[in-house]
Structures are given as structure tokens and as C-alpha cells.
Tab-separated table of C-alpha atoms in Angstrom:
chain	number	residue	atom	x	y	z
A	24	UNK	CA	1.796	-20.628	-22.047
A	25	UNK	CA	1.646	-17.373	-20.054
A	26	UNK	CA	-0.862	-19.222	-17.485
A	27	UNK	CA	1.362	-21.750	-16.915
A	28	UNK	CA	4.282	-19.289	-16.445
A	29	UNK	CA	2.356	-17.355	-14.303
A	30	UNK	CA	1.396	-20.514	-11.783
A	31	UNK	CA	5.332	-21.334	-11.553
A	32	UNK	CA	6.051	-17.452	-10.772
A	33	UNK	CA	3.268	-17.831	-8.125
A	34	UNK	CA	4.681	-20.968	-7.017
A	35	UNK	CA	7.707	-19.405	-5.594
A	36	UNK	CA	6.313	-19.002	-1.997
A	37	UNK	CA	9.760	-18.810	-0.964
A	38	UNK	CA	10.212	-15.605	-2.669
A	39	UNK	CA	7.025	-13.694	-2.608
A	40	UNK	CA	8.342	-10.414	-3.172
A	41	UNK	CA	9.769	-11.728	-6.223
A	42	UNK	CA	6.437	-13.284	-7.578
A	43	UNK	CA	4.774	-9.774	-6.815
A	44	UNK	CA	7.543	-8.001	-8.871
A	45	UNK	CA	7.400	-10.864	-12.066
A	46	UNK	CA	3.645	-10.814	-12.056
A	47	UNK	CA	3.668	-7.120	-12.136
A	48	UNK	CA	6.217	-6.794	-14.830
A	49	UNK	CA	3.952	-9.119	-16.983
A	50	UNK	CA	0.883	-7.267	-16.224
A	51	UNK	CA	2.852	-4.043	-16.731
A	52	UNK	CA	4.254	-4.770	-20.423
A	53	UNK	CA	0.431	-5.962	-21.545
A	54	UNK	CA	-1.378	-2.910	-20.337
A	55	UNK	CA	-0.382	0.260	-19.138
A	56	UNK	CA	-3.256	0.470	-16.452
A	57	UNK	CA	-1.179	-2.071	-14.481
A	58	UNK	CA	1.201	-0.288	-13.458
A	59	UNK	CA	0.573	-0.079	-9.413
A	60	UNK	CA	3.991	-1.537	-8.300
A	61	UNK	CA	6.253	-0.471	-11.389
A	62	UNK	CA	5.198	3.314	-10.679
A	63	UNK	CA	6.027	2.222	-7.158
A	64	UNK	CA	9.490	1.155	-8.160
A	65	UNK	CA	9.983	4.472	-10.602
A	66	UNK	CA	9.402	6.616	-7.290
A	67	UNK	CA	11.782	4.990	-5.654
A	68	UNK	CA	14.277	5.462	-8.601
A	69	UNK	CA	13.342	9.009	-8.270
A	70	UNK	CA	13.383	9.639	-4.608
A	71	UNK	CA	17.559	7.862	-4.880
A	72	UNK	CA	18.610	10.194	-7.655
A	73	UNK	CA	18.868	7.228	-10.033
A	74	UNK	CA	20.461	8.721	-12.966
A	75	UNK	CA	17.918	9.413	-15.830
A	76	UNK	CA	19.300	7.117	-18.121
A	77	UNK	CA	19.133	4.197	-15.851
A	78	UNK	CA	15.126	4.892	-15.654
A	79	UNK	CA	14.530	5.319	-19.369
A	80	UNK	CA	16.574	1.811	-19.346
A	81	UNK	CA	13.975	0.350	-17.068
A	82	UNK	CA	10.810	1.407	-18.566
A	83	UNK	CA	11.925	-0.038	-22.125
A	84	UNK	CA	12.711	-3.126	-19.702
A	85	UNK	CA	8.652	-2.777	-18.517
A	86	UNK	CA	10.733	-2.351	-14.797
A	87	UNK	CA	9.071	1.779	-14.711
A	88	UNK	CA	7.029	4.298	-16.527
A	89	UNK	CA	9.023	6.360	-18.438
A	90	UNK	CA	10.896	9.541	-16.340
A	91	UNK	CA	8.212	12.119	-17.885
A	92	UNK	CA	5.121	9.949	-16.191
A	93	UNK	CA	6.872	9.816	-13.142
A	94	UNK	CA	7.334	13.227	-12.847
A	95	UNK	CA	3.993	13.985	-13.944
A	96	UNK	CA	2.859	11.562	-11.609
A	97	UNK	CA	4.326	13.337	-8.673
A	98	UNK	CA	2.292	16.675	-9.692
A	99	UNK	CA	-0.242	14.600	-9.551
A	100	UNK	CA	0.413	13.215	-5.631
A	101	UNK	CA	1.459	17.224	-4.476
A	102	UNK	CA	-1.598	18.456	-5.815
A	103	UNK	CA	-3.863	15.914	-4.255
A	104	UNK	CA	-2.005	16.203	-0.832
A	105	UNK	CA	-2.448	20.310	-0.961
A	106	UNK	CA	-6.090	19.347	-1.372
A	107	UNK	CA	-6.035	17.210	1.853
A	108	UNK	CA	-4.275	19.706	3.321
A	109	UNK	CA	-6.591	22.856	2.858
A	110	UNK	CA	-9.546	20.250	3.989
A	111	UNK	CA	-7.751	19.083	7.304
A	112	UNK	CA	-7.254	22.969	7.882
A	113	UNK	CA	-10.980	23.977	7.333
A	114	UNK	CA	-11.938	21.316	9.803
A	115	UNK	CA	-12.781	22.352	12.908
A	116	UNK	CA	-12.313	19.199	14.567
A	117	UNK	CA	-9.174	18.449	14.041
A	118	UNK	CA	-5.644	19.749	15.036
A	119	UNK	CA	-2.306	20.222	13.867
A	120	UNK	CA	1.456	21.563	14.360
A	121	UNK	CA	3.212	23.476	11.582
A	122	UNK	CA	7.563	22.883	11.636
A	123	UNK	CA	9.504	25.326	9.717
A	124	UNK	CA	13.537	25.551	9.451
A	125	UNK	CA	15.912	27.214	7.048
A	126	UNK	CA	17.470	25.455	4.162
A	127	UNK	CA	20.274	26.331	1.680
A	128	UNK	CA	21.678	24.931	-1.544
A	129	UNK	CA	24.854	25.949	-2.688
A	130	UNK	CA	24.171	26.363	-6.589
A	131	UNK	CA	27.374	25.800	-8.443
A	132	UNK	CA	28.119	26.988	-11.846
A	133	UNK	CA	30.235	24.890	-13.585
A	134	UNK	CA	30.206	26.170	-17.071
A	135	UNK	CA	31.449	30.279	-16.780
A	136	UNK	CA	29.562	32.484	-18.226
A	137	UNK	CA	28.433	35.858	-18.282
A	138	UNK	CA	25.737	37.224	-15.490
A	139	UNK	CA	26.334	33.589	-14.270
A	140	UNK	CA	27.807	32.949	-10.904
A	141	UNK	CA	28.207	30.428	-8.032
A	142	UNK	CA	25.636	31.348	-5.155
A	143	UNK	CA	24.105	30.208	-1.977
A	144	UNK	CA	20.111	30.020	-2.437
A	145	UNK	CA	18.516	29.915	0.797
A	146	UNK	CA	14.625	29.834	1.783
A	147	UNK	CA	12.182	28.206	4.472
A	148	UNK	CA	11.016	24.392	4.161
A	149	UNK	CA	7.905	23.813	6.315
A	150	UNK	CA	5.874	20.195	7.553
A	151	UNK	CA	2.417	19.376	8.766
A	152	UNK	CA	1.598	17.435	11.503
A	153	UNK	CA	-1.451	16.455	12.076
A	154	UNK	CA	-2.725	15.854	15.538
A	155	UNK	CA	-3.498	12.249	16.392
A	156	UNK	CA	-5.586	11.665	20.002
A	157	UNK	CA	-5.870	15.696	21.411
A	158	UNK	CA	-7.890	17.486	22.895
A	159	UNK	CA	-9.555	19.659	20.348
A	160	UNK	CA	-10.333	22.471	22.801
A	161	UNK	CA	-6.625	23.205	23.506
A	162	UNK	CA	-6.518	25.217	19.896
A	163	UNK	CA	-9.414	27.721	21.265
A	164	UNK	CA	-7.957	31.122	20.970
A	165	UNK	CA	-10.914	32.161	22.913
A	166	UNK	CA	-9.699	30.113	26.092
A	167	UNK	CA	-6.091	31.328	25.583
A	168	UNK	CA	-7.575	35.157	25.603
A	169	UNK	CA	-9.630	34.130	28.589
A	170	UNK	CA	-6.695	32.872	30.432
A	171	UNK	CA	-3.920	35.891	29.434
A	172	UNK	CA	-7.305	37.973	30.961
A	173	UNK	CA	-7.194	36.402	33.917
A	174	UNK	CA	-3.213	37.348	34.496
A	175	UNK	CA	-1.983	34.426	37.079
A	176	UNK	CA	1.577	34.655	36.213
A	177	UNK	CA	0.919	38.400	38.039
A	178	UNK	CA	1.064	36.043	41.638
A	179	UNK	CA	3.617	33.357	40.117
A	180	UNK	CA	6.338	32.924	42.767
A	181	UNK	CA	9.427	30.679	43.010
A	182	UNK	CA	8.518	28.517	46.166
A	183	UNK	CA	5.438	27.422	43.447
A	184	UNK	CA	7.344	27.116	40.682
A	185	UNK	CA	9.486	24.233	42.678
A	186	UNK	CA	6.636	22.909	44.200
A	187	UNK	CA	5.620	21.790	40.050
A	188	UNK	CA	8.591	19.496	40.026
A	189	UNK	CA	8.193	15.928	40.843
A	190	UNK	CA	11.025	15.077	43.120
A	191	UNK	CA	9.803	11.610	43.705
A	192	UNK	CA	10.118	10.993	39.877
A	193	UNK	CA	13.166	12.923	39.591
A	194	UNK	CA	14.286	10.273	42.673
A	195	UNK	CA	13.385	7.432	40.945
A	196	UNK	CA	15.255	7.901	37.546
A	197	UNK	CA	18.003	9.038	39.537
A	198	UNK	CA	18.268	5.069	41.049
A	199	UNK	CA	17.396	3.900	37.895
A	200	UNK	CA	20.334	5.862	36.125
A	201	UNK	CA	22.697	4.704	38.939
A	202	UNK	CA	21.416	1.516	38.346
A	203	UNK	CA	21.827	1.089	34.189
A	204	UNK	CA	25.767	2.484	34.691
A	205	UNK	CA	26.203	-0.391	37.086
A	206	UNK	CA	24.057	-3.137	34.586
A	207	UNK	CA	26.028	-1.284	31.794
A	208	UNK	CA	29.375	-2.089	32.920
A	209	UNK	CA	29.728	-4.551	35.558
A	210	UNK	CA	29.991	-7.732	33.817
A	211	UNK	CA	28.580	-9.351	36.686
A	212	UNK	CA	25.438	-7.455	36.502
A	213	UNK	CA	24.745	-8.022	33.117
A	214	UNK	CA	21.936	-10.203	33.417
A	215	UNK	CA	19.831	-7.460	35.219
A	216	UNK	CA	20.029	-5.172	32.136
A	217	UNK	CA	16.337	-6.109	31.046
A	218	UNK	CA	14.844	-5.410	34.516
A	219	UNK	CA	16.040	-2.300	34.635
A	220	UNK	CA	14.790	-1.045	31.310
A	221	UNK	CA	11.475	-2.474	32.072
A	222	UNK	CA	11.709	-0.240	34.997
A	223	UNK	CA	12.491	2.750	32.811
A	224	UNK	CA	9.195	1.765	30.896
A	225	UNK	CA	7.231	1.265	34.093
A	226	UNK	CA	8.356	2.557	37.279
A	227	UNK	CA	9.941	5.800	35.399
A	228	UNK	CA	7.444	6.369	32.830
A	229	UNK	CA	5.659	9.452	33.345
A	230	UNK	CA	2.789	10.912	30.447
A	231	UNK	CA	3.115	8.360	28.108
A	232	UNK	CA	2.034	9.768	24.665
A	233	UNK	CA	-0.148	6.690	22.714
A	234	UNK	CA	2.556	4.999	20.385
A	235	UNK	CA	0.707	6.120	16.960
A	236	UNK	CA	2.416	7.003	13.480
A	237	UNK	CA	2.358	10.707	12.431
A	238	UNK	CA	1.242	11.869	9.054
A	239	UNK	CA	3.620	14.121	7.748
A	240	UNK	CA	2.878	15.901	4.587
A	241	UNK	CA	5.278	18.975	3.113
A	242	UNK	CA	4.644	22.165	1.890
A	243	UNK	CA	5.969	23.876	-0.846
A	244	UNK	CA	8.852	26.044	0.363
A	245	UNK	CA	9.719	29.428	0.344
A	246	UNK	CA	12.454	31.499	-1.289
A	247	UNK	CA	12.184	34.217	1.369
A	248	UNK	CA	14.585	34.452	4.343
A	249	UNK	CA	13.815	33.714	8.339
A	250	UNK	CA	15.634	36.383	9.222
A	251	UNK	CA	14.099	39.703	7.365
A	252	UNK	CA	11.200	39.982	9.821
A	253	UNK	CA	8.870	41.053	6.453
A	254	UNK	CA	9.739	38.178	5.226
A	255	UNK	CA	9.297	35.706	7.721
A	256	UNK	CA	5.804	37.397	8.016
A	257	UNK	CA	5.259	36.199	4.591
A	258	UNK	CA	6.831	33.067	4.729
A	259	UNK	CA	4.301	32.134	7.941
A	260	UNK	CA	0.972	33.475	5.757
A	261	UNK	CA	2.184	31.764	3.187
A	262	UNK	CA	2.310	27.949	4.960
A	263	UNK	CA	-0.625	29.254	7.068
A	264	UNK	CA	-2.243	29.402	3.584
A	265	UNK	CA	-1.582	26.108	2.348
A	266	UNK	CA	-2.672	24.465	5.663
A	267	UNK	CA	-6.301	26.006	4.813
A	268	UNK	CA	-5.932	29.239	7.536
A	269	UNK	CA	-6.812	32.136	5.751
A	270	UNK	CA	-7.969	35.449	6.600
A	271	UNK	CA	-11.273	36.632	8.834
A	272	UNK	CA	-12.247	32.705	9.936
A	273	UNK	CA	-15.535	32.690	11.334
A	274	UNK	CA	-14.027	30.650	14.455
A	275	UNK	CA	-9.993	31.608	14.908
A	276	UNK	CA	-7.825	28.262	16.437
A	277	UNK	CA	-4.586	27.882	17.239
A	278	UNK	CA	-2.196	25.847	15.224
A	279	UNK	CA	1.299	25.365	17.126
A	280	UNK	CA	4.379	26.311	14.645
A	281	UNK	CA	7.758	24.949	16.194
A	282	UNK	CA	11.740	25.062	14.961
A	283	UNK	CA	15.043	25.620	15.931
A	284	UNK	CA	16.190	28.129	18.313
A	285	UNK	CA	16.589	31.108	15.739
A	286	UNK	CA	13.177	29.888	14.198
A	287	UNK	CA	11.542	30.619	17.923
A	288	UNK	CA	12.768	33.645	18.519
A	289	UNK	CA	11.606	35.211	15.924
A	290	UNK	CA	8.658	34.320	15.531
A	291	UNK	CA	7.906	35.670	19.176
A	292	UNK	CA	9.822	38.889	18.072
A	293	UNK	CA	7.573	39.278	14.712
A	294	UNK	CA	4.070	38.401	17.610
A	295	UNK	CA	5.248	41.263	19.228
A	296	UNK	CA	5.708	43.626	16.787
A	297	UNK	CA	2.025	42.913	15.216
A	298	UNK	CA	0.200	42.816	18.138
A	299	UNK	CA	0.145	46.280	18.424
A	300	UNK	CA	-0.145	47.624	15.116
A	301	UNK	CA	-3.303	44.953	13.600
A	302	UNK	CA	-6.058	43.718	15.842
A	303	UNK	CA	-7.011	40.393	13.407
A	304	UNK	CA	-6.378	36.886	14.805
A	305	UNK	CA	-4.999	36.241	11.020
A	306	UNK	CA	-2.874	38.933	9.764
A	307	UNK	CA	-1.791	39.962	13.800
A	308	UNK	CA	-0.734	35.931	13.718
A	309	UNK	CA	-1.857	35.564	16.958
A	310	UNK	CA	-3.787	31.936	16.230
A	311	UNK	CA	-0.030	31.335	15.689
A	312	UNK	CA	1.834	29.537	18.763
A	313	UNK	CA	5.619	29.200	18.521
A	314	UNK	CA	7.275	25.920	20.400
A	315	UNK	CA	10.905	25.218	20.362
A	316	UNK	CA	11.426	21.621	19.338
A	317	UNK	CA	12.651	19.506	21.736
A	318	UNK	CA	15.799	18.211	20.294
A	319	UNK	CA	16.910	22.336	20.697
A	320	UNK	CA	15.958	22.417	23.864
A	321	UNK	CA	18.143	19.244	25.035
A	322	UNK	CA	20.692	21.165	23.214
A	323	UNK	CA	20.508	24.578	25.055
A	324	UNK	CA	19.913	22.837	28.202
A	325	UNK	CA	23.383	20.692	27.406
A	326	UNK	CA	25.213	24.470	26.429
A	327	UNK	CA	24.026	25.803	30.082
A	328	UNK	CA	25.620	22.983	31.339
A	329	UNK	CA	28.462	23.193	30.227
A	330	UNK	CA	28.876	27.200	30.300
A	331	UNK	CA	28.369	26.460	34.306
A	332	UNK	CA	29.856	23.362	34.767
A	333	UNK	CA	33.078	23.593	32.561
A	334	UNK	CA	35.577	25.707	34.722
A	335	UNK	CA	38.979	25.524	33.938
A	336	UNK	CA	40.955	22.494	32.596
A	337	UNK	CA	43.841	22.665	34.646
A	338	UNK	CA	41.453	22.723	37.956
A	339	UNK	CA	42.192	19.643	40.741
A	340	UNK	CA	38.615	19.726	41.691
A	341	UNK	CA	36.986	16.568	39.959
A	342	UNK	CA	33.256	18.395	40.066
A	343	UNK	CA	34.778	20.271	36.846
A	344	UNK	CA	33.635	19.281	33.759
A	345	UNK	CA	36.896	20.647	32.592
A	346	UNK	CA	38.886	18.592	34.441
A	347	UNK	CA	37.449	15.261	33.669
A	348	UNK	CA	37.146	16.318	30.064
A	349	UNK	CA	41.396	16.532	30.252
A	350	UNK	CA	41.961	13.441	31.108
A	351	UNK	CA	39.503	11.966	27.884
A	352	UNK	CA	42.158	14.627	25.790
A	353	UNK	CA	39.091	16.437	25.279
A	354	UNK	CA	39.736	20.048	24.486
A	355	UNK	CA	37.642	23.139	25.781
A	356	UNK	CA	34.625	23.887	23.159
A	357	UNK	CA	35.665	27.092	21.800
A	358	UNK	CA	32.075	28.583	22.361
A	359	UNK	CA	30.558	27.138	26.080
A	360	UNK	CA	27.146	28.718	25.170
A	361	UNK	CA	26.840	26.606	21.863
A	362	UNK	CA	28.816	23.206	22.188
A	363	UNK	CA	28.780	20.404	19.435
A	364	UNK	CA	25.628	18.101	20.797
A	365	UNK	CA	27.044	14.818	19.936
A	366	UNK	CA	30.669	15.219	21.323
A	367	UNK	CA	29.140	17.134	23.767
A	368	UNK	CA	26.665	14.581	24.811
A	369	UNK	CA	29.149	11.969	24.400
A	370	UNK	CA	31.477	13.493	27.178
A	371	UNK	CA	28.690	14.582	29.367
A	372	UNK	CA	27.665	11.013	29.879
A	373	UNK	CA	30.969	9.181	29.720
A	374	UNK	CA	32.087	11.334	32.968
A	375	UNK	CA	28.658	10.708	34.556
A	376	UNK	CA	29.195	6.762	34.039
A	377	UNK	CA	32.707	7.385	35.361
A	378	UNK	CA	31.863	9.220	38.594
A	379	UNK	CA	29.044	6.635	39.241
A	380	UNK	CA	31.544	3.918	38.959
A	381	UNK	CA	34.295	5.823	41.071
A	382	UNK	CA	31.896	6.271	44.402
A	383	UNK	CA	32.900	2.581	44.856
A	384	UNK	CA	35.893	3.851	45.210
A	385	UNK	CA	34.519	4.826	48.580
A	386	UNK	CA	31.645	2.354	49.614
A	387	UNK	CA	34.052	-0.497	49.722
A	388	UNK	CA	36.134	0.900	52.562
A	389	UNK	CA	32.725	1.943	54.173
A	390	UNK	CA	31.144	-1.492	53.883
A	391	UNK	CA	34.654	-3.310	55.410
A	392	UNK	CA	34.712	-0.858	58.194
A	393	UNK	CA	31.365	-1.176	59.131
A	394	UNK	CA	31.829	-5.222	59.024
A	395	UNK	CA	34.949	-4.228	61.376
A	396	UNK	CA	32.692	-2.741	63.902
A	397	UNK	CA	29.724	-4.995	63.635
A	398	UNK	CA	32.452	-7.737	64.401
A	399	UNK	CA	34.209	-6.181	67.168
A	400	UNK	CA	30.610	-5.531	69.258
A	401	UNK	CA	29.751	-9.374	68.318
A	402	UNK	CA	29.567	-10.843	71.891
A	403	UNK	CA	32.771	-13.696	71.991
């Protein structure tokens, strides 16, 4: 009987993933309102670009719904997260960064035709992030008015600006990079490679963020272009929209919107031109606070050095990038100020491992002459 194919099926504690899935498929083909981890497996179908005849297979199988209640099921999920979405952004308690980049498709036409053609369609893709553990008062755009008022960048000097780095940090991950090079590869030292990651996670730890997951939820992108300025005004009202910001709040807050390099800059550029000609929080877009993401900023930083650093390849002097980078048969970036990151990170690092491991070129000698010395003033 079915009970008594259902207790074997359950039996299978080996396999309880497949017990889950048999149960389900049973449950599925008897009623349709049991259909919790088939629509589960349909998604996933959907979200691989499973060809559509494969899923029409599997709900005739009882594996899926059928490819129309998928779809209409994902409607479904947007329009339930855009509700979430305008209620996070209407809450006054809570926080949240906005990430926007450029995207394009390349939409091939296949079959020629007339008034049809091959083009590139570009437009904006943006993500919400909501805050998890901040301080709620950091998105007062009353404090941030308060503190442009009160001008301190006016007495900002450069003996103050070096006095905000932490040279005994900077020290100690300086030892502790010396010290993973050696753990890294010196066979010998092996064994001390755990140590000295637990002191990167102790000792070198500095403002720890809480490990916590994220939740991520997209927004429905735009056709318009990043780099029309009118357009990337809309484009920002637009996701400021679906986040629940809209016009004349009763209490204006920041919400921090972040991208790539190109992203940043224009945003600042667009500030700047508004701030002038409309006095509203809103439409001026001053509750708006661009924030280069950090994975550009490790990537300018790693163009600067190599636009200083680099020199040329033929040089003798082993400080030169270039000249290290010559013996690796590494060829000269053709733009300094915008290198590839991962070849360029890749070489940056190999020649700091390599010039860590050469300065023992240089103790050695220094340790056996100072044993020299300390044995020739060794009384006889």
C-alpha cells in the first residue's frame, strides 16, 4: 500500500534528501497544494536555464509545476519582495545601502529581417542592502548638515592627517606578512602556518564587522544609461523609488549608494550640479551618499602602484617593479593607470614573496659574521 511505501521511503535514513524528494513527489502527484519542494526544484530549473522542454518533461513526471506556474510564481515572489522593500524604506529605524553598476546584453538577430538588427542593449541593474547592527543615527541628514556647517576640513592639515594612521598596526601586519612568506614557503616552517593566521585574526584584527548574512534583494533595472547625466538622474529616482524614498519625507535620511569607479564619479558630478539649482533633500538627491566599493578601490590603489612603481623594464635597480616583472616574462601593462587586477595582483605579490625571501640573501652573512666576532672576543 502507499503507507507501507511511504515507511520504506522514510526508512532510508541514509539518504534523507532522497526520502524528502520521494515523499514530495507522492504528495505532489495527489494534490497540487503540495507542491513546497517541487516548486523549489522548478526554480532551480529556471534559475540554470534548463531548456523548456526538459521542465514540461518534469512536471508530467510530478518532478515541477508546469513552466507557466513557475513563471507566474516568480511574479508572484518580485511583487511581494517590492512590497518588503517600500516597507523597509518607510521605516525609520532601519538602514540600508543601494549598489548600482552598468550592464549590457548583446542582442543578436539571427533570423535577417527588415528594421531588424544586431545591437548592444545596455541599462543600470541596482541591489539593496539592508543594514544589519548600525547605528541608526549615522543616516541623519540633519547631523551631516550640522557637521558640513561646522567646516573642520577648513583647519585639516597634513601632520593630522598622518597622525590618523595606526603605525603600530601597520607594524604588526608588516611582521605578520614577513612572517606568512616565510610559513608559506619554507618547508621547514610549515607547521607554524596556523599560528600565524590566528595571529592575523587576533593580533592584526582591527574593527571587526559582526559575521552576519546580508539580505540582498534586486530591483528592477533600468534601460537608461549611467553616463547621460539626465539619465542617471532618473535612473537614481527611479531605485530611490522602489526602496520606498519618495519625494517631500517628513524626516529626510541618508541611504549610501555605492559602484564602480565611473558609477562614483558621477554621481558626485550629477550632486553637484543639483545642489545649486533645487533646494529639496529628494529631487536635489542630497539624502543620496555615493561610496566607491571596495573591491575598486583595491584596484585603483593597485594602478597607483604600479604607475609609480613600474619604471622601466630594462632598469638594474631591483626596487623596479619593471624589472622584477622581466624576469617572470611579464610584459609592461599597456595602460599603468588601469592594469588587469588579477595578473596584476598576481605579480605584485609574487615579487613581494620574492624580495622577502631574498633579504636572506643578506642575514646569513650577517648572522656568521657576527658569530665570527662574538667568537674572536670569547676569552681563550
Amino acid at each position: 500500500t502507499c503507507l507501507e511505501l511511504l515507511k520504506v521511503i522514510w526508512s532510508w535514513a541514509v539518504f534523507p534528501d532522497v526520502a524528502l524528494h520521494a515523499i514530495a513527489s507522492l504528495n505532489f502527484s495527489r494534490t497540487n497544494r503540495a507542491n513546497l519542494v517541487p516548486t523549489a526544484t522548478g526554480l532551480l530549473f529556471f534559475a540554470m536555464s534548463a531548456p523548456v522542454d526538459l521542465m514540461h518533461y518534469g512536471s508530467r513526471l510530478g518532478i515541477m509545476p508546469s513552466y507557466n506556474t513557475i513563471y507566474t510564481y516568480l511574479e508572484d515572489l518580485a511583487n511581494a519582495d517590492a512590497t518588503l522593500l517600500r516597507e523597509l524604506g518607510l521605516d525609520e529605524t532601519t538602514g540600508g545601502a543601494l549598489w548600482a553598476d552598468n550592464v549590457q546584453n548583446y542582442l543578436l538577430e539571427r533570423d535577417a529581417r527588415m528594421g531588424r538588427h544586431s545591437c548592444l542593449i545596455s541599462g543600470v541593474a541596482g541591489t539593496y542592502i539592508e543594514a544589519v547592527d548600525c547605528d541608526i543615527t549615522a543616516f541623519d541628514l540633519a547631523r551631516k548638515r550640522e557637521l558640513l556647517r561646522e567646516n573642520r576640513r577648513a583647519d585639516l592639515t597634513v601632520e593630522q592627517l598622518l597622525d590618523f594612521i595606526d603605525k603600530e598596526h601597520q607594524e604588526t601586519v608588516g611582521i605578520l606578512q614577513f612572517l606568512y612568506v616565510l610559513t608559506e614557503h619554507i618547508p621547514e616552517l610549515g607547521g607554524y602556518q596556523a599560528r600565524v593566521s590566528e595571529l592575523y585574526r587576533t593580533r592584526g584584527a582591527k574593527q571587526c564587522v559582526p559575521v552576519a548574512q546580508s539580505n540582498a534583494h534586486n530591483l528592477r533595472s533600468s534601460g537608461k544609461k549611467e553616463t547621460i547625466t539626465t539619465e542617471l538622474r532618473d535612473v537614481l529616482l527611479d531605485f530611490l523609488e522602489q526602496v520606498g524614498r519618495r519625494a517631500r519625507e517628513h524626516n529626510p535620511r541618508l541611504i549610501i549608494v555605492g559602484g564602480d569607479g565611473l558609477t562614483f564619479e558621477s554621481i558626485i558630478r550629477l550632486k553637484n550640479l543639483l545642489a545649486h539649482v533645487i533646494d529639496d533633500a529628494f529631487e536635489s538627491l542630497e539624502i543620496v551618499e555615493p561610496v566607491l566599493a571596495l573591491w575598486h578601490l583595491g584596484w585603483t590603489e593597485l594602478s597607483r602602484i604600479f604607475a609609480t612603481h613600474w619604471g622601466p623594464s630594462y632598469s638594474a635597480d631591483p626596487s623596479v617593479l619593471g624589472h622584477s616583472a622581466e624576469k617572470m616574462n611579464r610584459k609592461t601593462p599597456q595602460n599603468l593607470n588601469k592594469v588587469d587586477y588579477k595578473q596584476g595582483t598576481e605579480t605584485l605579490f609574487t615579487v613581494l614573496d620574492a624580495r622577502i625571501l631574498d633579504c636572506f640573501r643578506f642575514i646569513k652573512p650577517l648572522v656568521a659574521s657576527l658569530q665570527l666576532s662574538h667568537k674572536c672576543r670569547a676569552p681563550c
